[in-house]
C-alpha positions as a LaTeX table, in Angstrom:
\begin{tabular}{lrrr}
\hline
Residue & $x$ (\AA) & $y$ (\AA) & $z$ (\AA) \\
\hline
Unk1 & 10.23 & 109.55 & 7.82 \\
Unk2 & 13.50 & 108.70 & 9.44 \\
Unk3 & 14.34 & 104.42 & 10.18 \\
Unk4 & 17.06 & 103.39 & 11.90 \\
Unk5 & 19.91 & 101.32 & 10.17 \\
Unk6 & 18.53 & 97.99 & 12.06 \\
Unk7 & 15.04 & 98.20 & 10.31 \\
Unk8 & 15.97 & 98.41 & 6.76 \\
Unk9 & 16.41 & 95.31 & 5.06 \\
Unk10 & 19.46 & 94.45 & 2.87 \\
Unk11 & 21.40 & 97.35 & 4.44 \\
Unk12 & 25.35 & 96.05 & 4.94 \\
Unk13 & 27.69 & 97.43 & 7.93 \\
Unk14 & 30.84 & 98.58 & 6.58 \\
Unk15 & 33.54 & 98.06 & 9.01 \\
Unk16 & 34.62 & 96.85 & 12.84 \\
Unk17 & 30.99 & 97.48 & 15.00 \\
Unk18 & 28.97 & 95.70 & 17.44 \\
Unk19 & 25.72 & 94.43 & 15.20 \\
Unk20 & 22.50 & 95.35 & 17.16 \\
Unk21 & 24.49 & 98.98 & 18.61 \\
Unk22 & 22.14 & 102.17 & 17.34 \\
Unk23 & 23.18 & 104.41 & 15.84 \\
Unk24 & 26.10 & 102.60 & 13.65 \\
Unk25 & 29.26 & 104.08 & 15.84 \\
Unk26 & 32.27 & 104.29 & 12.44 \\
Unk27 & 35.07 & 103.94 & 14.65 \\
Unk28 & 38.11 & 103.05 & 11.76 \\
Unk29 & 38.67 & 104.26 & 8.43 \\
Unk30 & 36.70 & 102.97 & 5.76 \\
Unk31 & 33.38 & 101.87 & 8.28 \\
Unk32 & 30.50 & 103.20 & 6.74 \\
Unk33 & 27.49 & 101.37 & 5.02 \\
Unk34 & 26.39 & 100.19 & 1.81 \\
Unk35 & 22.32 & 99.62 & 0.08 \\
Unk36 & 20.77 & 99.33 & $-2.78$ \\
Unk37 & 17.59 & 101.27 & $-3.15$ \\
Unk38 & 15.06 & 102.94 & $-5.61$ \\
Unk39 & 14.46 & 105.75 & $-3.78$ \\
Unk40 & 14.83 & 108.60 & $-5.68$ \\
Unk41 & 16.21 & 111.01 & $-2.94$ \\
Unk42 & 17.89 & 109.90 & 0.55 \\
Unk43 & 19.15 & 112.31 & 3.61 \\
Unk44 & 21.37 & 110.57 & 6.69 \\
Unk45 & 21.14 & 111.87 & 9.74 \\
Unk46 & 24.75 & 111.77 & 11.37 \\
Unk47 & 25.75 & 112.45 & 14.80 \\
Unk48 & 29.51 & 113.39 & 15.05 \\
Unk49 & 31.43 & 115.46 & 17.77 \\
Unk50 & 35.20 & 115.84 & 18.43 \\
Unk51 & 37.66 & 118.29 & 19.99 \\
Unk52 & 40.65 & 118.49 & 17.26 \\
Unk53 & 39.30 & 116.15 & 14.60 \\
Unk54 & 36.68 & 116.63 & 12.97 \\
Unk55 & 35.14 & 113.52 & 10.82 \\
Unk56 & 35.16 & 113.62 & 7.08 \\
Unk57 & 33.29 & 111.41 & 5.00 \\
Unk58 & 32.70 & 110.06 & 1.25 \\
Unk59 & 29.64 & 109.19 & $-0.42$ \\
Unk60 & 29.56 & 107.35 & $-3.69$ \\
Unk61 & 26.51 & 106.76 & $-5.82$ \\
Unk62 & 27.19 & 103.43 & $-8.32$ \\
Unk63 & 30.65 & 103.34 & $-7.43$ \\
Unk64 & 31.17 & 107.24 & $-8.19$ \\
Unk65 & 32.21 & 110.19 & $-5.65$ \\
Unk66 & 29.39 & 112.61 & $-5.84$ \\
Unk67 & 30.13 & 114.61 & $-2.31$ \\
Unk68 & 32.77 & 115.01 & 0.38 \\
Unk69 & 32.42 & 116.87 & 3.64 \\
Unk70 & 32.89 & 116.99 & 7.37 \\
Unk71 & 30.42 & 116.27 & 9.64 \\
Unk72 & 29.55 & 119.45 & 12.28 \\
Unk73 & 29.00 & 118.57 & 15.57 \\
Unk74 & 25.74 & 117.65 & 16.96 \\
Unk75 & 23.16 & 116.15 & 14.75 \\
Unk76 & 23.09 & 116.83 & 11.05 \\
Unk77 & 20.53 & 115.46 & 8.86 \\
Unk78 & 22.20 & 115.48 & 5.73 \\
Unk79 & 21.05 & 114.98 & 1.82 \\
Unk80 & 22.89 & 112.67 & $-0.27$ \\
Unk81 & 21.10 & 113.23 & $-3.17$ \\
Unk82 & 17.26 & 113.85 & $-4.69$ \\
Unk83 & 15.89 & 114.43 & $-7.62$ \\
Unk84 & 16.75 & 111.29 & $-9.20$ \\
Unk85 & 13.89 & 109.26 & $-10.97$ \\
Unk86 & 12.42 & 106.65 & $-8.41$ \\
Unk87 & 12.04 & 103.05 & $-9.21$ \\
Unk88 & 15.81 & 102.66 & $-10.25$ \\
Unk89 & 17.76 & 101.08 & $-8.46$ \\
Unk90 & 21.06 & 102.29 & $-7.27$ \\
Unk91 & 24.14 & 101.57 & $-5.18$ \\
Unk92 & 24.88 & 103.81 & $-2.09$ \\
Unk93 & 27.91 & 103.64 & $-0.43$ \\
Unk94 & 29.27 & 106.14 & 2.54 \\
Unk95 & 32.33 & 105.73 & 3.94 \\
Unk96 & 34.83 & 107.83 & 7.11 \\
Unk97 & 37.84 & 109.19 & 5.62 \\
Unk98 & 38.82 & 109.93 & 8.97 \\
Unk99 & 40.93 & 106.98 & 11.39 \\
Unk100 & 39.58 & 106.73 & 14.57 \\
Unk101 & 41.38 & 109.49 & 16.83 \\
Unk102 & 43.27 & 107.89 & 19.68 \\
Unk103 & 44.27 & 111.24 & 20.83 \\
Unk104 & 41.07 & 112.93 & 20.62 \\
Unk105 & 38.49 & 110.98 & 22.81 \\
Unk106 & 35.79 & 113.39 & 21.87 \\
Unk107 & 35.98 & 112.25 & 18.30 \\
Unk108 & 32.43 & 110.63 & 17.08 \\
Unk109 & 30.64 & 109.66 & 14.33 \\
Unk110 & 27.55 & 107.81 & 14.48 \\
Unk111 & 25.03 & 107.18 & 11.74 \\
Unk112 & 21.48 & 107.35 & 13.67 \\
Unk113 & 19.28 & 106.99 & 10.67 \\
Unk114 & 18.30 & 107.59 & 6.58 \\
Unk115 & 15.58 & 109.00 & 5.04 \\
Unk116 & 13.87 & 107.94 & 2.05 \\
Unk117 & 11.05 & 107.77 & $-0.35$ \\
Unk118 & 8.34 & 106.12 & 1.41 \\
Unk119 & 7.92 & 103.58 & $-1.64$ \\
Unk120 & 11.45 & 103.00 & $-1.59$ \\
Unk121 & 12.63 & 99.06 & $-1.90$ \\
Unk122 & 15.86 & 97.94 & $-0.37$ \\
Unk123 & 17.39 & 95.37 & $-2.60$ \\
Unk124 & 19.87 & 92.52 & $-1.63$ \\
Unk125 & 23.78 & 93.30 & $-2.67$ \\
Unk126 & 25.93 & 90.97 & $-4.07$ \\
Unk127 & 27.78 & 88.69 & $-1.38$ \\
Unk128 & 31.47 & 89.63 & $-1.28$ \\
Unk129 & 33.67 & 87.44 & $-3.10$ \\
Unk130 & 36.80 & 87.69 & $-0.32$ \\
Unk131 & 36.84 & 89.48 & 3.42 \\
Unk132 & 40.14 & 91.64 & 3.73 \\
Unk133 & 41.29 & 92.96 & 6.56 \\
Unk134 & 44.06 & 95.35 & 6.63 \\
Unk135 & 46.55 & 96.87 & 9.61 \\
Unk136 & 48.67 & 99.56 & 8.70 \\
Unk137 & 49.12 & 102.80 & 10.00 \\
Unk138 & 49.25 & 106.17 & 8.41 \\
Unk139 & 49.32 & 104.51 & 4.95 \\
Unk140 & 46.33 & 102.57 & 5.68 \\
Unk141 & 44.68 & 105.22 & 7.62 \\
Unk142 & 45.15 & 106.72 & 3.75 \\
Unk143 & 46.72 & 109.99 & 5.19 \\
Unk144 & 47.78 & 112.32 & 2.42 \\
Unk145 & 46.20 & 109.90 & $-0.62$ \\
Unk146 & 44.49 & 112.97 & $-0.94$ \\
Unk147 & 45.76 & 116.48 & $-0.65$ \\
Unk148 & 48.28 & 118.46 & $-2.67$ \\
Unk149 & 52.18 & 117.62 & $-2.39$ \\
Unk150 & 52.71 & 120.94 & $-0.67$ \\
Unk151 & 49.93 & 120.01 & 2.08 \\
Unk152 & 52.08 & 119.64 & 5.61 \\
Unk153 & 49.09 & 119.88 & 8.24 \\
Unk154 & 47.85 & 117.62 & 10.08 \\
Unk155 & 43.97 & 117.77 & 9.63 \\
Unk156 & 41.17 & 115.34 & 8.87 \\
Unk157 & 41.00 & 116.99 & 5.06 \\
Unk158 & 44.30 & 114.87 & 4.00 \\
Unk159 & 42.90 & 111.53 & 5.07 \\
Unk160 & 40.80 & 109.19 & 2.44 \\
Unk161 & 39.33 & 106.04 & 2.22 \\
Unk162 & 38.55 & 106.10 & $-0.92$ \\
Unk163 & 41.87 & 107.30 & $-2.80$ \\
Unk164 & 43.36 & 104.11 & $-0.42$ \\
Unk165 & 44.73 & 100.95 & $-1.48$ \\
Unk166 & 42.57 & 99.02 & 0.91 \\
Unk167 & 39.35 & 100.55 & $-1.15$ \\
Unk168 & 40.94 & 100.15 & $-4.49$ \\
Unk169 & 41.95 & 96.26 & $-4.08$ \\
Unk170 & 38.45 & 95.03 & $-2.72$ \\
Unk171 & 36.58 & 97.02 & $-5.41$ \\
Unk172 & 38.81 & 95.25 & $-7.79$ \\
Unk173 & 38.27 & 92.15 & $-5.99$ \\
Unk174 & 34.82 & 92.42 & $-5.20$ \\
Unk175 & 35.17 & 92.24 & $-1.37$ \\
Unk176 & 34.07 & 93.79 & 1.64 \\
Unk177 & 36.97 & 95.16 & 3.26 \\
Unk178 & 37.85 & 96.48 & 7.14 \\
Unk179 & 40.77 & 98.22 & 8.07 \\
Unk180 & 42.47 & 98.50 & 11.98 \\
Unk181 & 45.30 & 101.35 & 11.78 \\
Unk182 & 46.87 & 104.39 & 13.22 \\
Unk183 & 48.84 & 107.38 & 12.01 \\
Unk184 & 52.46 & 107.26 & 13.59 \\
Unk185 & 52.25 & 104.20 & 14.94 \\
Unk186 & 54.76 & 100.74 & 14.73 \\
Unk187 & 55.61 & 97.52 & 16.42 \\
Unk188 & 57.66 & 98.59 & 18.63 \\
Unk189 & 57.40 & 102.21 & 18.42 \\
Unk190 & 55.70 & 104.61 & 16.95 \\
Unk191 & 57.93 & 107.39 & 14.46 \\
Unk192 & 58.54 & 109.74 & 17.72 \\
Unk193 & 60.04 & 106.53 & 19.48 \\
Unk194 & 56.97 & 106.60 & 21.75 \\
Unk195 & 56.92 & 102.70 & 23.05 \\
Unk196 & 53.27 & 102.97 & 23.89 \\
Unk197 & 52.23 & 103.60 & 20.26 \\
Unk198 & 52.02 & 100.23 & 18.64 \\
Unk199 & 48.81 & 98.99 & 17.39 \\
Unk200 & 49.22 & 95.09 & 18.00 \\
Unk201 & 48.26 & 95.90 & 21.60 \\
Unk202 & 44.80 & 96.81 & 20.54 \\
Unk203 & 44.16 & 94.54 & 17.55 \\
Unk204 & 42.41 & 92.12 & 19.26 \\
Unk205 & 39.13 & 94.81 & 20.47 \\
Unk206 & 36.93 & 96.28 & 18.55 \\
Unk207 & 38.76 & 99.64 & 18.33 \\
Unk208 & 40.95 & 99.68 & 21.52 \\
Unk209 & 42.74 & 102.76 & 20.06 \\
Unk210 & 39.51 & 105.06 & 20.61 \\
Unk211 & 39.85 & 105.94 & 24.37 \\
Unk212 & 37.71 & 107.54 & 26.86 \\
Unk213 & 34.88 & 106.71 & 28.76 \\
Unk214 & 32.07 & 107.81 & 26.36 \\
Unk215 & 34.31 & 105.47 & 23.53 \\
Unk216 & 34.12 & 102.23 & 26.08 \\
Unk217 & 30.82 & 102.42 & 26.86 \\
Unk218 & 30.16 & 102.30 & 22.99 \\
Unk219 & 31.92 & 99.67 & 22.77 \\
Unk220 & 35.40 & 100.33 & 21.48 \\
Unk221 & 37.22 & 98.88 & 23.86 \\
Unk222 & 35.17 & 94.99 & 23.96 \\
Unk223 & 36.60 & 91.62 & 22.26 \\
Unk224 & 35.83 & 91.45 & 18.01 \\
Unk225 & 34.34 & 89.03 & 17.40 \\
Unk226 & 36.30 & 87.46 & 14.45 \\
Unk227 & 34.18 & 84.53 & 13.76 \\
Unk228 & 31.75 & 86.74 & 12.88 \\
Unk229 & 33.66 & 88.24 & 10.13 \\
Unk230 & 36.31 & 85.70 & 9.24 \\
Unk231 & 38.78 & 87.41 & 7.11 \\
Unk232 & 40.08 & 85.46 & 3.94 \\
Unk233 & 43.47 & 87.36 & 4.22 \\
Unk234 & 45.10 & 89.76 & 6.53 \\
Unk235 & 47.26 & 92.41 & 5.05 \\
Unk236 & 49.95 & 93.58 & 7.57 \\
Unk237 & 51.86 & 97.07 & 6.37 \\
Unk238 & 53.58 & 97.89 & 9.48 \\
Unk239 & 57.22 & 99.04 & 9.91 \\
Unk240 & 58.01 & 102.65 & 7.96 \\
Unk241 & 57.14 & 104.73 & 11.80 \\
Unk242 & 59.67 & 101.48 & 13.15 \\
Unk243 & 62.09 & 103.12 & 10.16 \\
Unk244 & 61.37 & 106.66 & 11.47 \\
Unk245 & 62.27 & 105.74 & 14.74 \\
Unk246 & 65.41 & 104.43 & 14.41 \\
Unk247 & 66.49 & 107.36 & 13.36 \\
Unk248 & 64.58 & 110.22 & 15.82 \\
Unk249 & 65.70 & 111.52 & 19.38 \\
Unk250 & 64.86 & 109.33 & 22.01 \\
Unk251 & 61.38 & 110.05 & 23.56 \\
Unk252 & 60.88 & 111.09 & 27.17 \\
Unk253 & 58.52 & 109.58 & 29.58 \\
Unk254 & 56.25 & 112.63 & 31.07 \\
Unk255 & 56.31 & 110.96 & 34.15 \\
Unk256 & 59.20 & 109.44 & 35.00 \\
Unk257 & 61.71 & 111.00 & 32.54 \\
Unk258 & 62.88 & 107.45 & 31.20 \\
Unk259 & 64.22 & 107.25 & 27.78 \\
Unk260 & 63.29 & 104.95 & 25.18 \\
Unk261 & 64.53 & 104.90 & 21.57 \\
Unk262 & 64.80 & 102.12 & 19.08 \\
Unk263 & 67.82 & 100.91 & 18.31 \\
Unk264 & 67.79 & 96.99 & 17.73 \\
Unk265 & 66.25 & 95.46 & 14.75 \\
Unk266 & 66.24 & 92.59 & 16.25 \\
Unk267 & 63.79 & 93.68 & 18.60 \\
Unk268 & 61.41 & 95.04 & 15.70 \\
Unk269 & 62.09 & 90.91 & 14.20 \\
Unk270 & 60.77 & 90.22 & 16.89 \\
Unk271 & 57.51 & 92.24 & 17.26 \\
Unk272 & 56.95 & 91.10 & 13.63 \\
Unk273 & 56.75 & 87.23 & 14.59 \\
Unk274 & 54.75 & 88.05 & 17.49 \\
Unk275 & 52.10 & 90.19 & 15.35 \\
Unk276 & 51.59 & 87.24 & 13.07 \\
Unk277 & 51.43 & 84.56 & 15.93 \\
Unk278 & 48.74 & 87.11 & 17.31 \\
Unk279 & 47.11 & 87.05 & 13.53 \\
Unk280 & 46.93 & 83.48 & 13.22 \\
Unk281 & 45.38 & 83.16 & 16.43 \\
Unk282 & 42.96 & 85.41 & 15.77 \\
Unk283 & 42.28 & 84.27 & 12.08 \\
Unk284 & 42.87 & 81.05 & 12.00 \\
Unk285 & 41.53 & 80.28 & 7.91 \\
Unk286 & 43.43 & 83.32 & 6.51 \\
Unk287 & 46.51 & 84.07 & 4.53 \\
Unk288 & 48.87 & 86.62 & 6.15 \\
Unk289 & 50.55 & 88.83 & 4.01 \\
Unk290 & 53.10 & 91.41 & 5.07 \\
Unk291 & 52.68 & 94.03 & 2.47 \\
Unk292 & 55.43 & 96.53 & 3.18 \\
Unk293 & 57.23 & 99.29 & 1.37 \\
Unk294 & 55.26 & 102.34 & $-0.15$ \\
Unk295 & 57.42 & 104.66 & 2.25 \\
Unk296 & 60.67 & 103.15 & 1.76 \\
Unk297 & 61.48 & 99.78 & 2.47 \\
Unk298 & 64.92 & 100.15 & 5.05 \\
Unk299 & 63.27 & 97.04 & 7.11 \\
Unk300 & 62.48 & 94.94 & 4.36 \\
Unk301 & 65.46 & 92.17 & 5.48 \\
Unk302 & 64.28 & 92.68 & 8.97 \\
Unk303 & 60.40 & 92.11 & 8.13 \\
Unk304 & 60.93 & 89.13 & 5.22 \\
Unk305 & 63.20 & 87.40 & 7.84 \\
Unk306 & 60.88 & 87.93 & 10.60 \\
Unk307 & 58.00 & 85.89 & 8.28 \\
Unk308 & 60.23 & 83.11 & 7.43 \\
Unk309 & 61.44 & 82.59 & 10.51 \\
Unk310 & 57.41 & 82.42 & 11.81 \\
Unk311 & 56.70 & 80.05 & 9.00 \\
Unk312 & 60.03 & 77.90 & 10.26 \\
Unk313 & 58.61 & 77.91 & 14.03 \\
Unk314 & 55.09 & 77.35 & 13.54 \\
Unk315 & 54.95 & 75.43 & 10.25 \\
Unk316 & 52.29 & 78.08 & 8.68 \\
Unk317 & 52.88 & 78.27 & 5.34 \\
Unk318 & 50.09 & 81.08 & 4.50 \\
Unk319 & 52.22 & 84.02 & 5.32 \\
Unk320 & 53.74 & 85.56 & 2.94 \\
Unk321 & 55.92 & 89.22 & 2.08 \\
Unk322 & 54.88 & 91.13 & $-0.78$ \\
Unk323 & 57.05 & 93.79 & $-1.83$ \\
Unk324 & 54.11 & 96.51 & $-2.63$ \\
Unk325 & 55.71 & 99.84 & $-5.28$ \\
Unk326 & 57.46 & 103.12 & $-3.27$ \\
Unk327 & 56.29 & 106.51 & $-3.48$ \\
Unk328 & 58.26 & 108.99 & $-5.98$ \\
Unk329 & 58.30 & 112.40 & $-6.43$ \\
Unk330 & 55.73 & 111.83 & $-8.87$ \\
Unk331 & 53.31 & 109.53 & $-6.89$ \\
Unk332 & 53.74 & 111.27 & $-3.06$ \\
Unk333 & 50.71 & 112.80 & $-1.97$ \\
Unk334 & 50.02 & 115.37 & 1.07 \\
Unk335 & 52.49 & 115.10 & 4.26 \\
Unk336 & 55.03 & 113.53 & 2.83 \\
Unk337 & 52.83 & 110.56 & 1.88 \\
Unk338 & 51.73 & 108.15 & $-0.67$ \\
Unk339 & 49.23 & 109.77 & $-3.33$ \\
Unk340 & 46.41 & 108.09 & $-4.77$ \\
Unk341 & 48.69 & 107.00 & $-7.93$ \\
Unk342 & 50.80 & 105.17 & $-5.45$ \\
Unk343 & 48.06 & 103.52 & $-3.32$ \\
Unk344 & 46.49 & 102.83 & $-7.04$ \\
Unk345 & 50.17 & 100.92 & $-7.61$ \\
Unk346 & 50.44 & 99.37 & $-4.45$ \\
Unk347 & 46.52 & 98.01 & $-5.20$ \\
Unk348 & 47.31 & 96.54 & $-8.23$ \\
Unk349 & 50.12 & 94.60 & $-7.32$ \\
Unk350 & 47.85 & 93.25 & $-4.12$ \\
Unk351 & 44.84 & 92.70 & $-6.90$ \\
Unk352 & 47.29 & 90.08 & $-8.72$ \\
Unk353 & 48.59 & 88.38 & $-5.93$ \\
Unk354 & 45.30 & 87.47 & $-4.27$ \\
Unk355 & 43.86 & 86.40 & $-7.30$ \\
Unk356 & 46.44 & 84.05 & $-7.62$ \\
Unk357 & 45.91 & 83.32 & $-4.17$ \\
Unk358 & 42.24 & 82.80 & $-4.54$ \\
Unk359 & 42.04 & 81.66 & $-8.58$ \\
Unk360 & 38.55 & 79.29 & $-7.52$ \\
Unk361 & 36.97 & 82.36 & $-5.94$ \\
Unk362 & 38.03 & 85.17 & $-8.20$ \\
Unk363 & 38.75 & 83.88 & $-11.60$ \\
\hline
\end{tabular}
């Protein structure tokens, strides 16, 4: 018999959602669920649609892939695994691959409901040790962390949340972890110079980047509520499509044919001091750290200037830049991209810092 997320006990939300919404809308990268269960077989039943997207996701059995695959439209009820001798209990864990799609408004993925063993006991989880939150774009979307080097399309097959640095630091750390991010996307551009593509705008709502009207009445487009999940640290990697930009062709408003193209780093200095003010105000109990240069690191003056001139003007000393390990030709992944060796580097050097950061809660 199917039951909907809200009636099992000890089931925990992964990701930005509205609690009490069914089905569980995964809007970001990395949403998804986690239980622990004796049941020894379990199907979800996803509902997923899109128009050039299509959803993947990853499901994990005691912290170990065991299947990958993209949703089909409609409703799916899908088996995650059977056969397995009830009465032991065992760690589930699904998570999207896929970022939310602001250019597709028809992308969706909901979870409506699992089914179980009808004995089946839902046991509590472990509280996290830390909340992370990271905002990134198409490193922290964890575009081409999986995918041959040769890969150059653009499909939802090259995206991961699990081969991600995001995934691989809270495992380490033991936390629950969200992510807010967007392929292409900057401060004050995105890569194609496009000044509407900057995801500070949209921070503040639950997923403002997922338009359309079937997207706001879901509830993408409403306040988060950040007291509800008050991050311990906020991990800012923004500024390699800011790189890109400065050094693409101007890009052309549709409409009115103006021109925009970066060409002041002051300017992008700028954006970074007002994306932490907008951090702090938003988590007021967290460190900010601006973790920046897996895809080169061209800005790095720009960006460690910008945080110690916020620290000088507001007198915050919890934000910090962190230097995180750049892609070689040994670590890139698909697109151009850092692999999963890379995001595994750039993980360990964020492991060490915030337990350091943290020693009473992690040591």
């Amino acid at each position: 018999m199917e039951v909907s997320l809200s009636a099992l006990p000890n089931l925990y939300v992964l990701g930005r959602h509205l609690p009490g919404r069914q089905p569980l809308t995964l809007f970001y990268t990395a949403s998804g669920f986690v239980c622990r269960l004796t049941s020894g077989s379990l199907w979800v039943h996803l509902r997923a649609d899109y128009e050039q997207v299509e959803p993947w996701v990853t499901v994990e059995l005691n912290g170990a892939p065991i299947s990958r695959f993209a949703v089909p439209k409609g409703d799916s009820t899908i088996c995650l695994f059977r056969g397995l001798t009830p009465g032991i209990p065992r760690t589930v864990r699904l998570l999207k691959d896929v970022q939310a799609m602001h250019d597709d408004p028809a992308h969706l993925l909901q979870v409506v409901g699992l089914c179980c063993d009808d004995d089946t006991e839902f046991l509590p989880l472990p509280a996290p040790r830390l909340r992370l939150e990271f905002v990134g774009d198409s490193i922290t979307s964890g575009e081409g962390c999986i995918g041959a080097q040769c890969e150059e399309d653009w499909v939802g097959a090259f995206f991961s949340a699990r081969e991600h640095y995001a995934r691989m630091t809270a495992d380490s750390l033991g936390a629950d972890w969200r992510i807010v991010s967007q392929s292409g996307w900057g401060l004050v551009s995105g890569w194609d110079n496009d000044p509407h593509h900057c995801i500070m705008p949209f921070y503040e709502q639950v997923c403002g980047v997922a338009q359309g009207s079937r997207n706001a009445a879901l509830g993408a487009q409403q306040p988060n509520d950040f007291a509800a999940w008050p991050a311990d640290a906020v991990i800012i990697n923004l500024g390699t499509n800011d790189t890109g930009a400065l050094h693409n062709p101007a890009w052309r408003d549709p409409e009115s044919g103006t021109l925009f193209q970066q060409n002041d780093l002051a300017a992008i200095g700028r954006a970074a001091v007002g994306a932490l003010k907008t951090l702090r105000r938003c988590n007021p109990d967290a460190l900010l750290i601006w973790a920046y240069g897996m895809l080169g690191d061209e800005l790095r003056p720009v960006l460690e200037s910008a945080v110690a001139q916020y620290r000088a003007e507001s007198g915050d000393a919890r934000a910090v830049y962190l230097p995180l390990p750049a892609a070689t030709s040994q670590t890139l992944g698909a697109r151009q991209h850092p692999g999963a060796e890379c995001h595994r580097q750039a993980a360990k050097v964020l492991t060490e810092f915030l337990t350091e950061q943290f020693p009473s809660r992690l040591i």
